[in-house]
XYZ file of C-alpha atoms in Angstrom:
326
model
C 28.625 4.410 -0.186
C 28.509 4.393 -3.981
C 26.745 1.418 -5.557
C 26.073 1.179 -9.297
C 26.275 4.914 -9.808
C 24.229 6.199 -6.865
C 24.840 6.966 -3.197
C 23.266 4.407 -0.845
C 22.570 5.308 2.785
C 20.067 2.598 3.730
C 19.276 -0.966 2.753
C 16.225 -2.871 3.946
C 16.497 -6.120 5.903
C 13.068 -7.526 5.080
C 12.291 -9.597 8.162
C 13.776 -11.587 11.024
C 14.199 -14.921 9.147
C 16.014 -12.945 6.415
C 18.518 -11.636 8.984
C 19.020 -15.085 10.502
C 19.404 -16.825 7.130
C 22.193 -14.427 6.143
C 23.937 -14.802 9.529
C 23.895 -11.047 10.101
C 24.961 -9.707 13.491
C 24.907 -6.273 15.126
C 28.260 -4.625 14.367
C 28.878 -6.515 11.116
C 30.380 -5.019 8.003
C 28.263 -6.189 5.072
C 28.378 -6.610 1.330
C 25.773 -4.609 -0.583
C 24.414 -4.719 -4.124
C 21.370 -3.539 -6.034
C 18.769 -6.278 -6.375
C 17.166 -6.068 -9.791
C 19.576 -3.211 -10.556
C 17.387 -0.973 -8.363
C 16.820 -1.925 -4.706
C 19.769 -1.793 -2.249
C 20.081 -5.259 -0.703
C 22.405 -6.677 1.939
C 24.120 -9.721 0.458
C 25.780 -10.954 3.637
C 28.424 -10.269 6.288
C 32.114 -9.650 5.620
C 33.290 -12.609 7.728
C 36.977 -11.729 7.590
C 36.238 -8.386 9.294
C 34.472 -9.885 12.314
C 36.255 -9.085 15.551
C 34.243 -11.302 17.884
C 32.376 -8.452 19.580
C 29.429 -8.661 17.170
C 26.111 -9.611 18.781
C 23.219 -11.726 17.556
C 20.160 -9.685 16.600
C 17.111 -10.481 18.730
C 13.633 -9.570 17.642
C 11.703 -7.369 20.070
C 8.777 -8.976 21.878
C 6.727 -5.917 22.835
C 5.497 -2.858 20.943
C 8.022 -0.040 21.493
C 5.185 2.505 21.580
C 2.484 1.033 23.829
C 4.228 -1.997 25.340
C 1.674 -4.557 24.132
C 3.030 -8.057 23.416
C 3.558 -8.429 19.677
C 1.860 -11.161 17.648
C 2.720 -12.942 14.408
C 0.758 -12.171 11.267
C -0.754 -14.963 9.171
C 2.558 -15.141 7.297
C 4.156 -16.426 10.544
C 7.065 -14.085 9.780
C 5.998 -10.503 10.451
C 5.167 -9.151 13.901
C 2.500 -6.559 14.632
C 0.968 -4.768 17.585
C -2.582 -6.099 18.187
C -3.571 -3.103 20.336
C -5.975 -1.069 18.196
C -5.639 1.818 20.683
C -1.869 1.967 20.122
C -0.993 5.592 19.169
C 1.404 4.428 16.458
C -1.245 2.194 14.883
C -3.792 5.003 14.909
C -1.392 7.460 13.299
C -0.303 4.972 10.621
C -3.917 4.030 9.883
C -4.649 7.692 9.132
C -1.435 8.057 7.094
C -2.558 5.082 4.995
C -6.044 6.597 4.692
C -4.773 9.829 3.081
C -2.286 8.068 0.745
C -2.514 8.303 -3.041
C -4.064 4.890 -3.754
C -6.540 5.348 -0.890
C -8.363 8.687 -0.423
C -5.568 10.652 -2.127
C -5.704 13.764 0.094
C -2.569 15.411 -1.305
C -3.078 18.660 0.615
C -2.463 16.849 3.898
C 1.116 15.717 4.550
C 2.089 13.123 7.129
C 3.791 15.800 9.250
C 0.675 17.997 9.229
C -1.548 15.032 9.982
C 0.570 14.185 13.040
C 0.291 17.790 14.270
C -3.497 17.714 13.886
C -3.695 14.413 15.768
C -1.471 15.764 18.565
C -3.759 18.785 18.929
C -6.825 16.548 19.139
C -8.394 17.738 15.867
C -8.502 14.225 14.381
C -9.341 10.902 16.053
C -10.733 8.843 13.156
C -11.262 8.933 9.392
C -14.389 11.087 9.311
C -12.806 13.754 11.513
C -10.490 14.678 8.635
C -13.492 16.009 6.717
C -14.541 18.113 9.729
C -11.222 19.929 9.980
C -12.734 23.230 8.839
C -14.147 23.854 12.324
C -10.557 24.331 13.521
C -9.740 26.895 10.813
C -8.936 29.772 13.169
C -6.384 27.747 15.090
C -4.888 25.989 12.055
C -4.112 29.149 10.060
C -2.008 30.419 12.977
C 0.057 27.228 13.204
C 3.713 27.444 12.203
C 4.141 26.723 8.499
C 0.390 26.692 7.891
C -1.317 29.877 6.677
C -4.591 30.698 4.974
C -3.377 29.563 1.545
C -2.295 26.164 2.897
C -5.646 25.784 4.624
C -7.529 26.662 1.424
C -5.452 24.092 -0.502
C -6.297 21.475 2.114
C -10.013 22.223 1.880
C -9.849 21.910 -1.916
C -8.111 18.522 -1.575
C -10.743 17.314 0.876
C -13.530 18.383 -1.440
C -11.909 16.502 -4.317
C -11.362 13.414 -2.138
C -15.080 13.193 -1.349
C -15.648 11.881 -4.885
C -14.382 8.326 -4.694
C -15.189 4.655 -5.262
C -16.206 1.955 -2.819
C -13.039 -0.050 -3.562
C -10.858 2.888 -2.562
C -12.886 3.402 0.609
C -12.479 -0.251 1.640
C -8.760 -0.145 0.831
C -8.335 3.111 2.767
C -9.688 1.477 5.942
C -6.419 -0.438 6.260
C -7.995 -3.867 6.695
C -5.271 -6.513 7.066
C -4.330 -8.366 3.835
C -6.621 -6.248 1.627
C -4.945 -4.238 -1.102
C -6.618 -2.034 -3.692
C -6.722 -4.794 -6.318
C -8.435 -7.194 -3.884
C -10.885 -4.486 -2.841
C -11.814 -3.926 -6.495
C -12.425 -7.646 -7.037
C -14.648 -7.845 -3.949
C -16.634 -4.725 -4.851
C -17.128 -5.945 -8.417
C -18.445 -9.294 -7.137
C -20.984 -7.580 -4.877
C -21.839 -4.930 -7.500
C -20.573 -2.128 -5.207
C -23.186 -2.949 -2.568
C -21.578 -2.156 0.797
C -24.411 -3.713 2.809
C -23.855 -7.054 1.058
C -20.104 -6.848 1.683
C -20.651 -6.068 5.349
C -23.014 -9.003 5.858
C -21.153 -11.573 3.723
C -19.638 -14.558 5.523
C -16.156 -16.013 5.105
C -17.330 -18.831 2.858
C -19.013 -16.478 0.385
C -16.045 -14.107 0.203
C -13.377 -16.815 -0.064
C -15.323 -18.328 -2.982
C -14.678 -15.192 -5.072
C -12.096 -15.888 -7.776
C -8.735 -14.546 -6.584
C -9.868 -14.051 -2.968
C -8.819 -16.705 -0.478
C -9.658 -17.572 3.135
C -7.049 -15.222 4.661
C -8.593 -12.159 3.010
C -12.112 -13.404 3.758
C -11.256 -13.796 7.438
C -9.774 -10.277 7.650
C -12.759 -8.666 5.942
C -15.459 -10.395 7.972
C -13.551 -9.810 11.223
C -13.349 -6.088 10.461
C -17.068 -5.703 9.801
C -18.056 -7.724 12.873
C -16.604 -4.964 15.057
C -19.326 -2.375 15.922
C -16.712 0.357 16.419
C -15.302 -0.184 12.930
C -18.805 0.105 11.470
C -19.485 3.251 13.486
C -16.304 4.904 12.168
C -17.147 3.851 8.607
C -20.696 5.234 8.850
C -19.263 8.504 10.149
C -16.899 8.653 7.162
C -19.579 7.757 4.609
C -21.558 10.811 5.673
C -18.976 12.965 3.865
C -18.377 10.892 0.740
C -19.997 10.602 -2.673
C -19.463 6.994 -3.775
C -19.228 6.598 -7.543
C -19.516 3.230 -9.219
C -16.251 1.918 -10.634
C -16.168 2.457 -14.380
C -15.368 -0.807 -16.121
C -14.594 -0.710 -19.799
C -16.775 -2.901 -22.009
C -13.572 -3.611 -23.877
C -12.068 -6.457 -21.810
C -9.249 -7.213 -24.246
C -6.803 -8.005 -21.427
C -9.097 -10.401 -19.557
C -7.171 -13.272 -17.969
C -3.758 -11.723 -18.697
C -1.109 -11.069 -16.035
C 1.313 -8.151 -16.425
C 4.425 -6.975 -14.596
C 5.534 -3.339 -14.939
C 9.138 -2.285 -14.373
C 11.481 0.566 -15.215
C 10.664 4.221 -15.892
C 7.476 5.187 -17.739
C 6.949 7.809 -20.436
C 3.284 7.650 -21.464
C 1.913 7.135 -17.933
C 2.562 9.509 -15.041
C 3.189 6.561 -12.700
C 2.766 2.788 -12.448
C -0.545 3.199 -10.654
C -2.014 4.847 -13.745
C -0.813 2.002 -15.976
C -2.135 -0.544 -13.494
C -5.567 1.118 -13.473
C -5.769 0.874 -17.270
C -4.807 -2.802 -17.264
C -7.359 -3.637 -14.567
C -10.097 -1.665 -16.337
C -9.511 -3.863 -19.400
C -9.775 -7.067 -17.369
C -6.062 -7.705 -16.785
C -4.081 -8.095 -13.576
C -0.773 -6.558 -12.453
C 1.628 -8.476 -10.220
C 4.985 -7.574 -8.703
C 7.202 -10.390 -9.926
C 7.766 -12.336 -13.136
C 6.576 -15.961 -12.847
C 5.318 -18.714 -15.082
C 1.850 -17.159 -14.849
C 3.036 -13.805 -16.267
C 1.862 -13.120 -19.819
C 3.772 -9.878 -20.507
C 6.505 -7.770 -18.927
C 6.235 -4.033 -19.642
C 9.630 -2.327 -19.738
C 10.641 0.501 -22.071
C 14.216 -0.779 -21.923
C 13.391 -4.081 -23.596
C 17.067 -4.928 -24.165
C 18.254 -4.364 -20.582
C 19.737 -7.139 -18.477
C 17.688 -6.358 -15.375
C 16.648 -9.346 -13.253
C 13.029 -9.110 -14.470
C 14.069 -8.968 -18.117
C 16.353 -11.972 -17.601
C 13.572 -13.928 -15.896
C 11.117 -13.063 -18.678
C 13.582 -14.271 -21.318
C 14.202 -17.508 -19.403
C 10.446 -18.185 -19.295
C 9.802 -17.043 -22.865
C 7.606 -14.132 -21.744
C 7.311 -11.225 -24.219
C 8.831 -7.901 -23.083
C 6.768 -4.942 -24.278
C 7.587 -1.254 -24.429
C 4.801 1.147 -23.434
C 4.164 1.826 -27.120
C 3.770 -1.912 -27.821
C 1.462 -2.257 -24.815
C -0.721 0.708 -25.829
C -1.099 -0.743 -29.345
C -2.327 -3.952 -27.706
C -5.022 -2.063 -25.776
C -6.286 -0.461 -28.970
C -6.710 -3.726 -30.858
């Protein structure tokens, strides 16, 4: 359907309580709009079109891949499969590992990764860097010739130069994003041994890191198999210390970035600059936000409206860049 000038085929229903709160049933016709003028969102059911044959949606209780009973996350909303040997979990862990904010192996697509896993070439993170031993078989695979293989090897070589924060983030530890990983690594001065041996109390005492993250991190490093896989991976990497600008002009400031960018290639690049100058980037405008970055400063998007309500300055990229130069 057409919504606000674009064709919409899918709209996310965030979680089970969201479905229940909106009284959505299987077979419903629904109203749709664009939340924040961008994201397709289901508003609610079209009650007058219900015929009585609609059914209540029931959340599944077991993993559809391995059959393991699902468990609730710490949020008490989301379900996950606790079976670490689940094929779907293993594949998604590797997909996360190669993603842009993690190891950034752009010569390896998700589809290719799945083919390599199916053929038994890859079982864990470090195996990706040993893929060259399967060269003869890979170059004969459909859609994968010598040039593609050479591009992959170049990407792997580039990915070997990384930072400890990206490595920790790439491991897919529950509740740990790249920003949290950077904070933890900075606290421990990029000393992996100290991070591995730290207890929950020490980690949760870090500014911005709470008990949930501390529990996830310590639980991960208590597992001998996780440490074995990490040691295997580290044998192929060159860990560079995170470069932190001496100019911390944005220290203590919280930013939200929205809309299209012109001076930065993507939001990740803008976020990296802000964090290098001591600032923090969040996803939503709140009372703690200091600045909203949006090139369309006059738009009536939900974030712009919220910023105006709270008296938060809305900066264009040009305004923001001037601020970083001061």
